[in-house]
PDB file of C-alpha atoms in Angstrom:
ATOM      1  CA  MET C  22      65.436  19.039 -41.742  1.00  0.00           C
ATOM      2  CA  SER C  23      64.628  15.637 -40.229  1.00  0.00           C
ATOM      3  CA  ARG C  24      66.267  12.424 -41.409  1.00  0.00           C
ATOM      4  CA  GLU C  25      62.969  11.309 -42.949  1.00  0.00           C
ATOM      5  CA  GLN C  26      62.774  14.550 -44.933  1.00  0.00           C
ATOM      6  CA  SER C  27      66.389  14.178 -46.052  1.00  0.00           C
ATOM      7  CA  ILE C  28      65.748  10.647 -47.293  1.00  0.00           C
ATOM      8  CA  ALA C  29      62.594  11.719 -49.112  1.00  0.00           C
ATOM      9  CA  GLU C  30      64.496  14.602 -50.728  1.00  0.00           C
ATOM     10  CA  ALA C  31      67.203  12.168 -51.862  1.00  0.00           C
ATOM     11  CA  PHE C  32      64.708   9.861 -53.566  1.00  0.00           C
ATOM     12  CA  VAL C  33      63.047  12.787 -55.330  1.00  0.00           C
ATOM     13  CA  GLY C  34      66.401  14.084 -56.559  1.00  0.00           C
ATOM     14  CA  LEU C  35      67.438  10.681 -57.878  1.00  0.00           C
ATOM     15  CA  SER C  36      64.180   9.998 -59.693  1.00  0.00           C
ATOM     16  CA  ASP C  37      63.641  13.353 -61.408  1.00  0.00           C
ATOM     17  CA  VAL C  38      64.801  12.741 -64.968  1.00  0.00           C
ATOM     18  CA  PHE C  39      62.887  15.692 -66.391  1.00  0.00           C
ATOM     19  CA  GLU C  40      64.893  18.585 -64.971  1.00  0.00           C
ATOM     20  CA  GLU C  41      66.666  20.403 -67.792  1.00  0.00           C
ATOM     21  CA  GLU C  42      70.031  20.248 -66.018  1.00  0.00           C
ATOM     22  CA  VAL C  43      69.786  16.543 -65.196  1.00  0.00           C
ATOM     23  CA  ASP C  44      71.575  13.813 -67.139  1.00  0.00           C
ATOM     24  CA  PRO C  45      72.980  10.381 -66.137  1.00  0.00           C
ATOM     25  CA  VAL C  46      76.231  11.892 -64.875  1.00  0.00           C
ATOM     26  CA  VAL C  47      74.323  14.266 -62.585  1.00  0.00           C
ATOM     27  CA  LEU C  48      72.101  11.456 -61.281  1.00  0.00           C
ATOM     28  CA  LEU C  49      75.030   9.179 -60.432  1.00  0.00           C
ATOM     29  CA  ASP C  50      76.899  12.059 -58.814  1.00  0.00           C
ATOM     30  CA  ARG C  51      73.841  12.657 -56.654  1.00  0.00           C
ATOM     31  CA  LEU C  52      73.783   8.972 -55.731  1.00  0.00           C
ATOM     32  CA  VAL C  53      77.306   8.889 -54.302  1.00  0.00           C
ATOM     33  CA  ARG C  54      76.831  12.206 -52.506  1.00  0.00           C
ATOM     34  CA  GLU C  55      73.574  11.052 -50.912  1.00  0.00           C
ATOM     35  CA  CYS C  56      75.177   7.806 -49.738  1.00  0.00           C
ATOM     36  CA  VAL C  57      77.828   9.822 -47.919  1.00  0.00           C
ATOM     37  CA  ARG C  58      75.329  12.377 -46.597  1.00  0.00           C
ATOM     38  CA  LEU C  59      72.768   9.927 -45.261  1.00  0.00           C
ATOM     39  CA  THR C  60      74.969   7.164 -43.833  1.00  0.00           C
ATOM     40  CA  SER C  61      78.318   6.590 -42.131  1.00  0.00           C
ATOM     41  CA  VAL C  62      80.014   5.972 -45.491  1.00  0.00           C
ATOM     42  CA  GLU C  63      83.217   7.986 -45.880  1.00  0.00           C
ATOM     43  CA  THR C  64      83.468   7.913 -49.650  1.00  0.00           C
ATOM     44  CA  ALA C  65      81.614   6.259 -52.540  1.00  0.00           C
ATOM     45  CA  GLY C  66      81.939   5.534 -56.233  1.00  0.00           C
ATOM     46  CA  VAL C  67      79.998   4.015 -59.102  1.00  0.00           C
ATOM     47  CA  LEU C  68      81.225   1.619 -61.780  1.00  0.00           C
ATOM     48  CA  MET C  69      79.062   0.846 -64.807  1.00  0.00           C
ATOM     49  CA  ILE C  70      79.441  -1.620 -67.639  1.00  0.00           C
ATOM     50  CA  THR C  71      80.123  -0.411 -71.174  1.00  0.00           C
ATOM     51  CA  ALA C  72      78.873  -1.868 -74.447  1.00  0.00           C
ATOM     52  CA  ARG C  73      82.216  -3.677 -74.698  1.00  0.00           C
ATOM     53  CA  GLY C  74      81.648  -5.405 -71.374  1.00  0.00           C
ATOM     54  CA  GLU C  75      84.205  -3.323 -69.489  1.00  0.00           C
ATOM     55  CA  LEU C  76      83.622  -1.516 -66.196  1.00  0.00           C
ATOM     56  CA  ARG C  77      84.111   2.237 -66.136  1.00  0.00           C
ATOM     57  CA  THR C  78      84.085   4.800 -63.325  1.00  0.00           C
ATOM     58  CA  MET C  79      80.987   6.990 -63.604  1.00  0.00           C
ATOM     59  CA  ALA C  80      80.915   8.951 -60.345  1.00  0.00           C
ATOM     60  CA  VAL C  81      82.986   9.445 -57.186  1.00  0.00           C
ATOM     61  CA  SER C  82      82.398  11.439 -54.035  1.00  0.00           C
ATOM     62  CA  ASP C  83      86.061  12.465 -53.645  1.00  0.00           C
ATOM     63  CA  GLU C  84      89.632  11.767 -54.768  1.00  0.00           C
ATOM     64  CA  ARG C  85      90.004   8.724 -52.512  1.00  0.00           C
ATOM     65  CA  ALA C  86      87.091   6.957 -54.182  1.00  0.00           C
ATOM     66  CA  GLU C  87      88.466   7.894 -57.607  1.00  0.00           C
ATOM     67  CA  LEU C  88      91.859   6.409 -56.766  1.00  0.00           C
ATOM     68  CA  LEU C  89      90.419   3.177 -55.373  1.00  0.00           C
ATOM     69  CA  GLU C  90      87.992   2.753 -58.274  1.00  0.00           C
ATOM     70  CA  LEU C  91      90.832   3.153 -60.760  1.00  0.00           C
ATOM     71  CA  PHE C  92      92.947   0.709 -58.774  1.00  0.00           C
ATOM     72  CA  GLN C  93      90.172  -1.908 -58.770  1.00  0.00           C
ATOM     73  CA  LEU C  94      89.712  -1.587 -62.509  1.00  0.00           C
ATOM     74  CA  THR C  95      93.441  -1.848 -63.181  1.00  0.00           C
ATOM     75  CA  LEU C  96      94.115  -4.918 -61.021  1.00  0.00           C
ATOM     76  CA  ARG C  97      90.586  -6.371 -61.224  1.00  0.00           C
ATOM     77  CA  GLN C  98      90.630  -6.689 -57.469  1.00  0.00           C
ATOM     78  CA  GLY C  99      88.316  -5.292 -54.801  1.00  0.00           C
ATOM     79  CA  PRO C 100      84.721  -5.256 -53.538  1.00  0.00           C
ATOM     80  CA  CYS C 101      83.215  -3.466 -56.542  1.00  0.00           C
ATOM     81  CA  VAL C 102      84.802  -5.886 -59.010  1.00  0.00           C
ATOM     82  CA  ASP C 103      83.644  -8.885 -56.941  1.00  0.00           C
ATOM     83  CA  CYS C 104      80.136  -7.442 -56.719  1.00  0.00           C
ATOM     84  CA  TRP C 105      79.993  -7.139 -60.490  1.00  0.00           C
ATOM     85  CA  ARG C 106      81.278 -10.679 -60.982  1.00  0.00           C
ATOM     86  CA  THR C 107      78.866 -12.319 -58.544  1.00  0.00           C
ATOM     87  CA  LYS C 108      75.933  -9.915 -59.017  1.00  0.00           C
ATOM     88  CA  GLU C 109      75.606 -10.018 -55.220  1.00  0.00           C
ATOM     89  CA  PRO C 110      76.296  -7.471 -52.439  1.00  0.00           C
ATOM     90  CA  VAL C 111      79.763  -7.570 -50.885  1.00  0.00           C
ATOM     91  CA  GLU C 112      80.327  -6.738 -47.221  1.00  0.00           C
ATOM     92  CA  ALA C 113      83.790  -6.358 -45.703  1.00  0.00           C
ATOM     93  CA  PRO C 114      83.432  -4.193 -42.586  1.00  0.00           C
ATOM     94  CA  ASP C 115      86.990  -5.056 -41.518  1.00  0.00           C
ATOM     95  CA  LEU C 116      89.389  -4.922 -44.447  1.00  0.00           C
ATOM     96  CA  SER C 117      92.252  -6.275 -42.347  1.00  0.00           C
ATOM     97  CA  ALA C 118      90.509  -9.650 -42.559  1.00  0.00           C
ATOM     98  CA  GLN C 119      90.539  -9.494 -46.380  1.00  0.00           C
ATOM     99  CA  THR C 120      94.293  -9.362 -47.038  1.00  0.00           C
ATOM    100  CA  GLU C 121      94.312 -12.738 -48.804  1.00  0.00           C
ATOM    101  CA  ARG C 122      91.287 -11.843 -50.886  1.00  0.00           C
ATOM    102  CA  TRP C 123      92.359  -8.331 -51.947  1.00  0.00           C
ATOM    103  CA  PRO C 124      95.979  -7.842 -50.767  1.00  0.00           C
ATOM    104  CA  ASP C 125      96.798  -4.766 -52.844  1.00  0.00           C
ATOM    105  CA  PHE C 126      93.401  -3.123 -52.465  1.00  0.00           C
ATOM    106  CA  VAL C 127      93.453  -3.496 -48.669  1.00  0.00           C
ATOM    107  CA  ALA C 128      96.894  -1.891 -48.454  1.00  0.00           C
ATOM    108  CA  LEU C 129      95.921   1.076 -50.621  1.00  0.00           C
ATOM    109  CA  ALA C 130      92.628   1.609 -48.788  1.00  0.00           C
ATOM    110  CA  ALA C 131      94.425   1.568 -45.431  1.00  0.00           C
ATOM    111  CA  ALA C 132      96.874   4.176 -46.711  1.00  0.00           C
ATOM    112  CA  GLU C 133      93.855   6.393 -47.424  1.00  0.00           C
ATOM    113  CA  GLY C 134      92.435   5.850 -43.934  1.00  0.00           C
ATOM    114  CA  LEU C 135      89.699   3.498 -45.136  1.00  0.00           C
ATOM    115  CA  HIS C 136      89.293   0.193 -43.334  1.00  0.00           C
ATOM    116  CA  GLY C 137      85.830  -1.042 -44.319  1.00  0.00           C
ATOM    117  CA  ALA C 138      84.371  -1.721 -47.764  1.00  0.00           C
ATOM    118  CA  TYR C 139      81.001  -2.632 -49.233  1.00  0.00           C
ATOM    119  CA  ALA C 140      79.607  -2.922 -52.738  1.00  0.00           C
ATOM    120  CA  LEU C 141      76.011  -3.063 -53.943  1.00  0.00           C
ATOM    121  CA  PRO C 142      74.769  -4.111 -57.381  1.00  0.00           C
ATOM    122  CA  LEU C 143      73.297  -1.586 -59.790  1.00  0.00           C
ATOM    123  CA  ARG C 144      70.374  -3.297 -61.481  1.00  0.00           C
ATOM    124  CA  PHE C 145      67.377  -2.538 -63.614  1.00  0.00           C
ATOM    125  CA  ARG C 146      64.733  -5.206 -63.300  1.00  0.00           C
ATOM    126  CA  ARG C 147      66.798  -8.400 -63.649  1.00  0.00           C
ATOM    127  CA  GLN C 148      69.680  -6.888 -65.569  1.00  0.00           C
ATOM    128  CA  HIS C 149      72.857  -5.812 -63.776  1.00  0.00           C
ATOM    129  CA  VAL C 150      74.637  -2.741 -65.119  1.00  0.00           C
ATOM    130  CA  GLY C 151      77.306  -1.966 -62.528  1.00  0.00           C
ATOM    131  CA  ALA C 152      78.143  -1.626 -58.848  1.00  0.00           C
ATOM    132  CA  LEU C 153      78.122   0.974 -56.087  1.00  0.00           C
ATOM    133  CA  ASN C 154      81.341   1.073 -54.038  1.00  0.00           C
ATOM    134  CA  LEU C 155      81.100   2.192 -50.394  1.00  0.00           C
ATOM    135  CA  LEU C 156      84.096   2.755 -48.126  1.00  0.00           C
ATOM    136  CA  THR C 157      84.177   3.484 -44.392  1.00  0.00           C
ATOM    137  CA  ASP C 158      86.758   4.299 -41.735  1.00  0.00           C
ATOM    138  CA  GLY C 159      86.130   0.855 -40.265  1.00  0.00           C
ATOM    139  CA  ARG C 160      85.320   2.037 -36.754  1.00  0.00           C
ATOM    140  CA  THR C 161      81.730   0.812 -37.026  1.00  0.00           C
ATOM    141  CA  ALA C 162      80.095  -1.488 -39.533  1.00  0.00           C
ATOM    142  CA  LEU C 163      77.289  -0.208 -41.720  1.00  0.00           C
ATOM    143  CA  THR C 164      73.914  -1.246 -40.362  1.00  0.00           C
ATOM    144  CA  ALA C 165      71.438  -3.411 -42.254  1.00  0.00           C
ATOM    145  CA  GLU C 166      69.161  -0.366 -42.405  1.00  0.00           C
ATOM    146  CA  GLU C 167      71.876   1.750 -44.027  1.00  0.00           C
ATOM    147  CA  LEU C 168      72.608  -0.945 -46.601  1.00  0.00           C
ATOM    148  CA  ARG C 169      68.927  -1.329 -47.451  1.00  0.00           C
ATOM    149  CA  LEU C 170      68.611   2.439 -47.856  1.00  0.00           C
ATOM    150  CA  MET C 171      71.604   2.656 -50.181  1.00  0.00           C
ATOM    151  CA  GLN C 172      70.418  -0.295 -52.254  1.00  0.00           C
ATOM    152  CA  ALA C 173      67.058   1.422 -52.647  1.00  0.00           C
ATOM    153  CA  LEU C 174      68.772   4.675 -53.656  1.00  0.00           C
ATOM    154  CA  ALA C 175      70.927   2.761 -56.136  1.00  0.00           C
ATOM    155  CA  ASP C 176      67.878   1.020 -57.626  1.00  0.00           C
ATOM    156  CA  VAL C 177      66.055   4.326 -58.101  1.00  0.00           C
ATOM    157  CA  ALA C 178      69.098   6.025 -59.614  1.00  0.00           C
ATOM    158  CA  THR C 179      69.731   3.125 -62.001  1.00  0.00           C
ATOM    159  CA  ALA C 180      66.122   3.139 -63.185  1.00  0.00           C
ATOM    160  CA  ALA C 181      66.328   6.905 -63.725  1.00  0.00           C
ATOM    161  CA  VAL C 182      69.536   6.561 -65.755  1.00  0.00           C
ATOM    162  CA  VAL C 183      68.013   3.861 -67.950  1.00  0.00           C
ATOM    163  CA  ARG C 184      64.855   5.912 -68.535  1.00  0.00           C
ATOM    164  CA  TRP C 185      66.623   9.232 -69.107  1.00  0.00           C
ATOM    165  CA  ASN C 186      65.989  10.819 -72.495  1.00  0.00           C
ATOM    166  CA  ALA C 187      68.214  13.461 -74.052  1.00  0.00           C
ATOM    167  CA  GLU C 188      65.169  15.138 -75.582  1.00  0.00           C
ATOM    168  CA  PRO C 189      63.564  17.615 -73.136  1.00  0.00           C
ATOM    169  CA  LEU C 190      59.987  16.919 -72.109  1.00  0.00           C
ATOM    170  CA  ARG C 191      57.569  19.317 -73.814  1.00  0.00           C
ATOM    171  CA  ALA C 192      54.344  20.665 -72.344  1.00  0.00           C
ATOM    172  CA  GLN C 193      52.396  18.584 -74.846  1.00  0.00           C
ATOM    173  CA  ASP C 194      54.279  15.480 -73.714  1.00  0.00           C
ATOM    174  CA  VAL C 195      53.204  16.102 -70.116  1.00  0.00           C
ATOM    175  CA  LEU C 196      49.580  16.468 -71.211  1.00  0.00           C
ATOM    176  CA  THR C 197      49.781  13.299 -73.330  1.00  0.00           C
ATOM    177  CA  ARG C 198      51.221  11.233 -70.476  1.00  0.00           C
ATOM    178  CA  THR C 199      48.684  12.611 -68.031  1.00  0.00           C
ATOM    179  CA  GLN C 200      45.857  11.705 -70.378  1.00  0.00           C
ATOM    180  CA  ALA C 201      47.319   8.218 -70.795  1.00  0.00           C
ATOM    181  CA  ALA C 202      47.179   7.758 -67.016  1.00  0.00           C
ATOM    182  CA  VAL C 203      43.559   8.952 -66.918  1.00  0.00           C
ATOM    183  CA  SER C 204      42.623   6.595 -69.766  1.00  0.00           C
ATOM    184  CA  ALA C 205      44.329   3.673 -68.057  1.00  0.00           C
ATOM    185  CA  LYS C 206      42.426   4.340 -64.830  1.00  0.00           C
ATOM    186  CA  ALA C 207      39.141   4.528 -66.756  1.00  0.00           C
ATOM    187  CA  ALA C 208      39.843   1.171 -68.417  1.00  0.00           C
ATOM    188  CA  VAL C 209      40.599  -0.467 -65.063  1.00  0.00           C
ATOM    189  CA  GLU C 210      37.383   0.906 -63.557  1.00  0.00           C
ATOM    190  CA  MET C 211      35.311  -0.248 -66.532  1.00  0.00           C
ATOM    191  CA  ALA C 212      36.879  -3.713 -66.465  1.00  0.00           C
ATOM    192  CA  SER C 213      36.323  -3.976 -62.711  1.00  0.00           C
ATOM    193  CA  GLY C 214      32.654  -3.201 -63.306  1.00  0.00           C
ATOM    194  CA  MET C 215      32.441  -5.883 -65.994  1.00  0.00           C
ATOM    195  CA  LEU C 216      33.952  -8.466 -63.642  1.00  0.00           C
ATOM    196  CA  ALA C 217      31.635  -7.406 -60.832  1.00  0.00           C
ATOM    197  CA  ALA C 218      28.599  -7.781 -63.094  1.00  0.00           C
ATOM    198  CA  HIS C 219      29.755 -11.191 -64.292  1.00  0.00           C
ATOM    199  CA  ALA C 220      30.317 -12.478 -60.757  1.00  0.00           C
ATOM    200  CA  GLU C 221      27.316 -10.601 -59.322  1.00  0.00           C
ATOM    201  CA  SER C 222      29.600  -8.972 -56.761  1.00  0.00           C
ATOM    202  CA  GLY C 223      30.788  -5.476 -55.913  1.00  0.00           C
ATOM    203  CA  ILE C 224      33.236  -3.212 -57.738  1.00  0.00           C
ATOM    204  CA  ARG C 225      35.881  -3.797 -55.065  1.00  0.00           C
ATOM    205  CA  GLU C 226      35.688  -7.564 -55.617  1.00  0.00           C
ATOM    206  CA  GLY C 227      35.884  -7.030 -59.370  1.00  0.00           C
ATOM    207  CA  ALA C 228      39.040  -4.941 -58.962  1.00  0.00           C
ATOM    208  CA  ARG C 229      40.599  -7.590 -56.732  1.00  0.00           C
ATOM    209  CA  ALA C 230      39.880 -10.250 -59.336  1.00  0.00           C
ATOM    210  CA  LEU C 231      41.477  -8.063 -62.006  1.00  0.00           C
ATOM    211  CA  TYR C 232      44.667  -7.507 -60.018  1.00  0.00           C
ATOM    212  CA  ALA C 233      44.859 -11.159 -58.956  1.00  0.00           C
ATOM    213  CA  TYR C 234      44.601 -12.294 -62.573  1.00  0.00           C
ATOM    214  CA  SER C 235      47.187  -9.714 -63.694  1.00  0.00           C
ATOM    215  CA  ALA C 236      49.660 -10.927 -61.067  1.00  0.00           C
ATOM    216  CA  ARG C 237      49.083 -14.563 -62.015  1.00  0.00           C
ATOM    217  CA  GLN C 238      49.623 -13.867 -65.712  1.00  0.00           C
ATOM    218  CA  GLY C 239      52.562 -11.514 -65.210  1.00  0.00           C
ATOM    219  CA  GLN C 240      50.712  -8.706 -66.988  1.00  0.00           C
ATOM    220  CA  ARG C 241      49.947  -5.111 -66.145  1.00  0.00           C
ATOM    221  CA  PRO C 242      46.432  -4.506 -64.815  1.00  0.00           C
ATOM    222  CA  THR C 243      45.850  -1.993 -67.624  1.00  0.00           C
ATOM    223  CA  GLN C 244      46.695  -4.657 -70.233  1.00  0.00           C
ATOM    224  CA  VAL C 245      44.135  -7.045 -68.767  1.00  0.00           C
ATOM    225  CA  ALA C 246      41.597  -4.248 -68.394  1.00  0.00           C
ATOM    226  CA  ARG C 247      41.892  -3.221 -72.049  1.00  0.00           C
ATOM    227  CA  ALA C 248      41.619  -6.861 -73.148  1.00  0.00           C
ATOM    228  CA  LEU C 249      38.375  -7.131 -71.191  1.00  0.00           C
ATOM    229  CA  VAL C 250      36.955  -3.867 -72.456  1.00  0.00           C
ATOM    230  CA  SER C 251      37.766  -4.768 -76.073  1.00  0.00           C
ATOM    231  CA  ARG C 252      36.188  -8.246 -75.588  1.00  0.00           C
ATOM    232  CA  VAL C 253      39.458 -10.030 -76.337  1.00  0.00           C
ATOM    233  CA  LEU C 254      39.358 -11.574 -72.862  1.00  0.00           C
ATOM    234  CA  HIS C 255      36.185 -13.046 -71.348  1.00  0.00           C
ATOM    235  CA  PRO C 256      35.288 -12.002 -67.771  1.00  0.00           C
ATOM    236  CA  GLY C 257      34.868 -15.650 -66.829  1.00  0.00           C
ATOM    237  CA  ALA C 258      38.552 -16.355 -67.414  1.00  0.00           C
ATOM    238  CA  VAL C 259      39.488 -13.598 -64.983  1.00  0.00           C
ATOM    239  CA  ALA C 260      36.807 -14.247 -62.385  1.00  0.00           C
ATOM    240  CA  GLU C 261      37.958 -17.832 -61.945  1.00  0.00           C
ATOM    241  CA  SER C 262      41.242 -16.636 -60.442  1.00  0.00           C
ATOM    242  CA  GLY C 263      39.622 -13.855 -58.422  1.00  0.00           C
ATOM    243  CA  PRO C 264      39.464 -13.476 -54.630  1.00  0.00           C
ATOM    244  CA  ASP C 265      37.120 -15.346 -52.376  1.00  0.00           C
ATOM    245  CA  ARG C 266      34.596 -13.587 -50.143  1.00  0.00           C
ATOM    246  CA  THR C 267      37.282 -12.637 -47.652  1.00  0.00           C
ATOM    247  CA  GLY C 268      39.222 -10.808 -50.384  1.00  0.00           C
ATOM    248  CA  ARG C 269      42.020 -13.362 -50.570  1.00  0.00           C
ATOM    249  CA  ALA C 270      43.008 -14.236 -54.136  1.00  0.00           C
ATOM    250  CA  ASP C 271      43.129 -17.852 -55.301  1.00  0.00           C
ATOM    251  CA  ALA C 272      41.728 -19.300 -52.097  1.00  0.00           C
ATOM    252  CA  GLY C 273      42.622 -22.902 -51.430  1.00  0.00           C
ATOM    253  CA  GLN C 274      45.327 -23.051 -54.131  1.00  0.00           C
ATOM    254  CA  THR C 275      49.008 -23.560 -53.616  1.00  0.00           C
TER     255      THR C 275
END
């Protein structure tokens, strides 16, 4: 299997919340295992916030990660704790340079043969819910590409955990959601036609105007489309923020 196929497989596994055997624990376990499998990370762990505002270990790839996660929580010291506090990624490819920052953590990590540490935020939209801890042997720093990949994996896994439902998806539920998608597409097409007729342009231009207006208003295209179809929103209001003849939205505006 190629690397591209492995990465694609990882994203599919982290986003599938409808498998009967999948729950948040399984998803987070997959996350740490994929980080180790796809990058030069030696071991990984996940901390998530509880309703009481306390961090808790949710998944580890091995005993070393479990020990270091517990140590960080006990002493409130280490990359994962700092990542949670700042809501920003933490990069420490050489832990020997961090002895003043995390004296006890650095010593314990070194005893476990780990000399590099990173932490990435777990977030859903704009809300932070935890951190992903990544530890290396320190011989080489993680690349920017590896960090971007793991942040993307973490984002997908976090979204899947938030959206997970304990109730299994029924066949009727699948049909209902499929029909909702079809109905949404029909509304967008009808609204695009209305905008095209109003502006005396083509369907493509009407669709561009719809999406430009949706982005400007911070709304979903289907919301705007249904407002148009139900006559709550006038086509003129949308067409005014539509693209120019070159297809560029809001020409001449800053």
